[in-house]
PDB file of C-alpha atoms in Angstrom:
ATOM      1  CA  UNK A 140     -29.747 -80.413  86.177  1.00 70.00           C
ATOM      2  CA  UNK A 141     -29.759 -80.148  82.401  1.00 80.00           C
ATOM      3  CA  UNK A 142     -33.468 -79.265  82.361  1.00 88.00           C
ATOM      4  CA  UNK A 143     -32.839 -76.442  84.860  1.00 90.00           C
ATOM      5  CA  UNK A 144     -29.971 -75.193  82.705  1.00 86.00           C
ATOM      6  CA  UNK A 145     -32.221 -75.270  79.629  1.00 90.00           C
ATOM      7  CA  UNK A 146     -34.831 -73.202  81.510  1.00 90.00           C
ATOM      8  CA  UNK A 147     -32.194 -70.668  82.592  1.00 90.00           C
ATOM      9  CA  UNK A 148     -30.942 -70.360  78.999  1.00 87.00           C
ATOM     10  CA  UNK A 149     -34.497 -69.896  77.707  1.00 91.00           C
ATOM     11  CA  UNK A 150     -35.211 -67.180  80.315  1.00 90.00           C
ATOM     12  CA  UNK A 151     -31.917 -65.294  79.914  1.00 91.00           C
ATOM     13  CA  UNK A 152     -32.148 -61.946  78.122  1.00 92.00           C
ATOM     14  CA  UNK A 153     -30.574 -61.880  74.662  1.00 91.00           C
ATOM     15  CA  UNK A 154     -28.109 -59.210  75.751  1.00 96.00           C
ATOM     16  CA  UNK A 155     -27.081 -61.047  78.946  1.00 97.00           C
ATOM     17  CA  UNK A 156     -23.443 -61.356  80.009  1.00 98.00           C
ATOM     18  CA  UNK A 157     -21.958 -64.820  79.421  1.00 97.00           C
ATOM     19  CA  UNK A 158     -18.868 -66.200  81.152  1.00 98.00           C
ATOM     20  CA  UNK A 159     -16.623 -68.517  79.154  1.00 98.00           C
ATOM     21  CA  UNK A 160     -13.491 -70.339  80.285  1.00 97.00           C
ATOM     22  CA  UNK A 161     -10.534 -71.179  78.061  1.00 92.00           C
ATOM     23  CA  UNK A 162     -10.010 -74.151  80.411  1.00 97.00           C
ATOM     24  CA  UNK A 163     -11.608 -75.164  83.690  1.00 98.00           C
ATOM     25  CA  UNK A 164      -8.938 -77.507  85.098  1.00 98.00           C
ATOM     26  CA  UNK A 165      -5.162 -77.332  85.489  1.00 98.00           C
ATOM     27  CA  UNK A 166      -2.659 -79.824  86.862  1.00 98.00           C
ATOM     28  CA  UNK A 167       0.095 -78.067  88.816  1.00 98.00           C
ATOM     29  CA  UNK A 168       2.245 -81.214  88.896  1.00 98.00           C
ATOM     30  CA  UNK A 169       4.434 -81.904  91.917  1.00 97.00           C
ATOM     31  CA  UNK A 170       4.254 -79.223  94.615  1.00 97.00           C
ATOM     32  CA  UNK A 171       6.767 -79.266  97.460  1.00 96.00           C
ATOM     33  CA  UNK A 172       6.116 -77.739 100.865  1.00 93.00           C
ATOM     34  CA  UNK A 173       9.687 -76.431 100.812  1.00 93.00           C
ATOM     35  CA  UNK A 174       8.962 -74.328  97.730  1.00 92.00           C
ATOM     36  CA  UNK A 175       5.931 -72.633  99.317  1.00 94.00           C
ATOM     37  CA  UNK A 176       2.978 -71.043  97.531  1.00 97.00           C
ATOM     38  CA  UNK A 177       2.416 -71.789  93.848  1.00 98.00           C
ATOM     39  CA  UNK A 178      -0.053 -70.122  91.508  1.00 98.00           C
ATOM     40  CA  UNK A 179      -1.632 -70.467  88.099  1.00 98.00           C
ATOM     41  CA  UNK A 180      -3.892 -68.396  85.862  1.00 98.00           C
ATOM     42  CA  UNK A 181      -7.255 -69.199  84.298  1.00 98.00           C
ATOM     43  CA  UNK A 182      -8.669 -66.931  81.586  1.00 98.00           C
ATOM     44  CA  UNK A 183     -12.325 -65.970  81.647  1.00 98.00           C
ATOM     45  CA  UNK A 184     -14.028 -64.119  78.816  1.00 98.00           C
ATOM     46  CA  UNK A 185     -17.288 -62.244  78.594  1.00 98.00           C
ATOM     47  CA  UNK A 186     -18.939 -63.699  75.490  1.00 98.00           C
ATOM     48  CA  UNK A 187     -22.195 -61.880  76.226  1.00 98.00           C
ATOM     49  CA  UNK A 188     -23.524 -58.532  75.134  1.00 97.00           C
ATOM     50  CA  UNK A 189     -23.515 -56.670  78.451  1.00 98.00           C
ATOM     51  CA  UNK A 190     -20.981 -56.256  81.273  1.00 98.00           C
ATOM     52  CA  UNK A 191     -20.071 -59.428  83.166  1.00 98.00           C
ATOM     53  CA  UNK A 192     -19.865 -58.485  86.849  1.00 98.00           C
ATOM     54  CA  UNK A 193     -17.649 -60.634  89.076  1.00 98.00           C
ATOM     55  CA  UNK A 194     -18.534 -59.890  92.698  1.00 97.00           C
ATOM     56  CA  UNK A 195     -16.930 -62.752  94.617  1.00 96.00           C
ATOM     57  CA  UNK A 196     -14.520 -65.665  94.434  1.00 97.00           C
ATOM     58  CA  UNK A 197     -14.518 -68.547  96.897  1.00 95.00           C
ATOM     59  CA  UNK A 198     -12.360 -71.617  97.446  1.00 96.00           C
ATOM     60  CA  UNK A 199     -12.989 -75.148  98.654  1.00 95.00           C
ATOM     61  CA  UNK A 200     -10.172 -75.155 101.240  1.00 95.00           C
ATOM     62  CA  UNK A 201      -8.143 -72.794 103.403  1.00 94.00           C
ATOM     63  CA  UNK A 202      -5.004 -73.766 101.465  1.00 96.00           C
ATOM     64  CA  UNK A 203      -6.385 -72.249  98.267  1.00 97.00           C
ATOM     65  CA  UNK A 204      -7.138 -68.603  97.479  1.00 97.00           C
ATOM     66  CA  UNK A 205      -7.891 -66.631  94.335  1.00 98.00           C
ATOM     67  CA  UNK A 206      -7.926 -63.116  92.935  1.00 98.00           C
ATOM     68  CA  UNK A 207      -9.160 -61.505  89.732  1.00 98.00           C
ATOM     69  CA  UNK A 208      -6.805 -59.653  87.403  1.00 98.00           C
ATOM     70  CA  UNK A 209      -8.480 -57.243  84.981  1.00 98.00           C
ATOM     71  CA  UNK A 210      -6.822 -54.558  82.875  1.00 97.00           C
ATOM     72  CA  UNK A 211      -3.503 -55.225  84.619  1.00 97.00           C
ATOM     73  CA  UNK A 212      -4.853 -54.729  88.150  1.00 97.00           C
ATOM     74  CA  UNK A 213      -5.057 -57.586  90.649  1.00 97.00           C
ATOM     75  CA  UNK A 214      -7.977 -57.408  93.063  1.00 96.00           C
ATOM     76  CA  UNK A 215      -8.143 -58.712  96.636  1.00 96.00           C
ATOM     77  CA  UNK A 216      -7.487 -62.344  97.495  1.00 96.00           C
ATOM     78  CA  UNK A 217     -10.507 -64.442  98.386  1.00 96.00           C
ATOM     79  CA  UNK A 218     -10.159 -67.466 100.670  1.00 94.00           C
ATOM     80  CA  UNK A 219     -12.494 -70.126 101.981  1.00 92.00           C
ATOM     81  CA  UNK A 220     -14.951 -68.324 104.251  1.00 83.00           C
ATOM     82  CA  UNK A 221     -14.417 -68.749 107.989  1.00 79.00           C
ATOM     83  CA  UNK A 222     -10.790 -69.904 107.835  1.00 72.00           C
ATOM     84  CA  UNK A 223      -8.971 -67.046 109.559  1.00 76.00           C
ATOM     85  CA  UNK A 224      -8.620 -64.569 106.683  1.00 81.00           C
ATOM     86  CA  UNK A 225     -10.336 -61.219 106.483  1.00 83.00           C
ATOM     87  CA  UNK A 226     -13.059 -61.126 103.854  1.00 83.00           C
ATOM     88  CA  UNK A 227     -12.585 -58.537 101.098  1.00 87.00           C
ATOM     89  CA  UNK A 228     -14.909 -55.540 101.081  1.00 87.00           C
ATOM     90  CA  UNK A 229     -18.429 -56.835 100.365  1.00 87.00           C
ATOM     91  CA  UNK A 230     -18.936 -54.055  97.808  1.00 93.00           C
ATOM     92  CA  UNK A 231     -15.964 -55.217  95.693  1.00 96.00           C
ATOM     93  CA  UNK A 232     -16.792 -56.067  92.120  1.00 97.00           C
ATOM     94  CA  UNK A 233     -15.268 -55.890  88.658  1.00 98.00           C
ATOM     95  CA  UNK A 234     -17.190 -55.312  85.420  1.00 98.00           C
ATOM     96  CA  UNK A 235     -15.736 -57.074  82.382  1.00 98.00           C
ATOM     97  CA  UNK A 236     -16.836 -55.504  79.106  1.00 98.00           C
ATOM     98  CA  UNK A 237     -18.377 -57.657  76.344  1.00 98.00           C
ATOM     99  CA  UNK A 238     -15.625 -59.438  74.409  1.00 98.00           C
ATOM    100  CA  UNK A 239     -13.046 -58.652  77.083  1.00 98.00           C
ATOM    101  CA  UNK A 240     -10.981 -61.102  79.166  1.00 98.00           C
ATOM    102  CA  UNK A 241      -9.726 -61.301  82.740  1.00 98.00           C
ATOM    103  CA  UNK A 242      -7.610 -63.813  84.644  1.00 98.00           C
ATOM    104  CA  UNK A 243      -8.422 -65.676  87.814  1.00 98.00           C
ATOM    105  CA  UNK A 244      -5.176 -66.221  89.705  1.00 98.00           C
ATOM    106  CA  UNK A 245      -5.372 -69.310  91.921  1.00 98.00           C
ATOM    107  CA  UNK A 246      -2.874 -69.700  94.756  1.00 98.00           C
ATOM    108  CA  UNK A 247      -2.120 -72.972  96.554  1.00 98.00           C
ATOM    109  CA  UNK A 248      -0.201 -72.993  99.863  1.00 97.00           C
ATOM    110  CA  UNK A 249       1.125 -76.497 100.651  1.00 97.00           C
ATOM    111  CA  UNK A 250       2.238 -75.453 104.147  1.00 96.00           C
ATOM    112  CA  UNK A 251      -1.398 -75.200 105.303  1.00 95.00           C
ATOM    113  CA  UNK A 252      -1.510 -79.027 105.392  1.00 93.00           C
ATOM    114  CA  UNK A 253       2.001 -80.013 106.577  1.00 92.00           C
ATOM    115  CA  UNK A 254       1.139 -83.721 106.941  1.00 94.00           C
ATOM    116  CA  UNK A 255      -0.536 -84.035 103.544  1.00 95.00           C
ATOM    117  CA  UNK A 256       1.324 -86.089 100.942  1.00 96.00           C
ATOM    118  CA  UNK A 257      -0.270 -87.239  97.709  1.00 97.00           C
ATOM    119  CA  UNK A 258      -2.935 -86.119  95.277  1.00 98.00           C
ATOM    120  CA  UNK A 259      -4.855 -82.893  95.931  1.00 98.00           C
ATOM    121  CA  UNK A 260      -7.896 -81.448  94.152  1.00 98.00           C
ATOM    122  CA  UNK A 261      -9.239 -77.973  94.983  1.00 98.00           C
ATOM    123  CA  UNK A 262     -11.889 -75.766  93.392  1.00 98.00           C
ATOM    124  CA  UNK A 263     -12.462 -72.052  93.113  1.00 98.00           C
ATOM    125  CA  UNK A 264     -15.904 -70.630  92.356  1.00 98.00           C
ATOM    126  CA  UNK A 265     -16.291 -67.457  90.317  1.00 98.00           C
ATOM    127  CA  UNK A 266     -19.555 -65.689  91.194  1.00 97.00           C
ATOM    128  CA  UNK A 267     -21.001 -63.462  88.447  1.00 98.00           C
ATOM    129  CA  UNK A 268     -24.181 -61.910  87.087  1.00 98.00           C
ATOM    130  CA  UNK A 269     -24.309 -64.440  84.219  1.00 98.00           C
ATOM    131  CA  UNK A 270     -27.959 -65.573  84.445  1.00 97.00           C
ATOM    132  CA  UNK A 271     -27.079 -69.169  83.473  1.00 96.00           C
ATOM    133  CA  UNK A 272     -23.573 -69.810  84.846  1.00 96.00           C
ATOM    134  CA  UNK A 273     -23.716 -67.542  87.915  1.00 96.00           C
ATOM    135  CA  UNK A 274     -21.255 -69.786  89.809  1.00 97.00           C
ATOM    136  CA  UNK A 275     -18.516 -71.141  87.584  1.00 97.00           C
ATOM    137  CA  UNK A 276     -16.060 -73.640  89.063  1.00 98.00           C
ATOM    138  CA  UNK A 277     -12.394 -73.984  88.167  1.00 98.00           C
ATOM    139  CA  UNK A 278     -10.223 -76.809  89.478  1.00 98.00           C
ATOM    140  CA  UNK A 279      -6.557 -77.340  90.285  1.00 98.00           C
ATOM    141  CA  UNK A 280      -4.974 -80.730  90.859  1.00 98.00           C
ATOM    142  CA  UNK A 281      -1.483 -81.477  92.115  1.00 98.00           C
ATOM    143  CA  UNK A 282       0.709 -84.021  93.868  1.00 98.00           C
ATOM    144  CA  UNK A 283       1.965 -82.675  97.211  1.00 97.00           C
ATOM    145  CA  UNK A 284       5.367 -83.643  98.608  1.00 95.00           C
ATOM    146  CA  UNK A 285       7.044 -82.824 101.921  1.00 89.00           C
TER     147      UNK A 285
END
């Protein structure tokens, strides 16, 4: 994997967009089904020299969804494909200028798994035009209670 990454870095244009995360994992602590949906924010930054285009988000489970917030506007929510939610418009995308930041808002709905008690780990993938890190994963962990 590291040799493939090295090849991608070597082949990337000098002015390519480059996604960077302030942090890639957050612990949401104890989440109760009674309290409903919880959310958290991850900051992404374009450390490249051309626009970073985010064209899709995806999640590892139907209980988790995500949206992108850029310049104060929250885009559509993306869910795990094929789990009963309408897919956002396939032409949706957001261009993040070089040096600029956006937030990925991750939502977790504990009521989707009413019998689940204990530790939970879920991931969200951010799909971009970064030629090296074109699918960047962020992770939430939590302890679910009834």
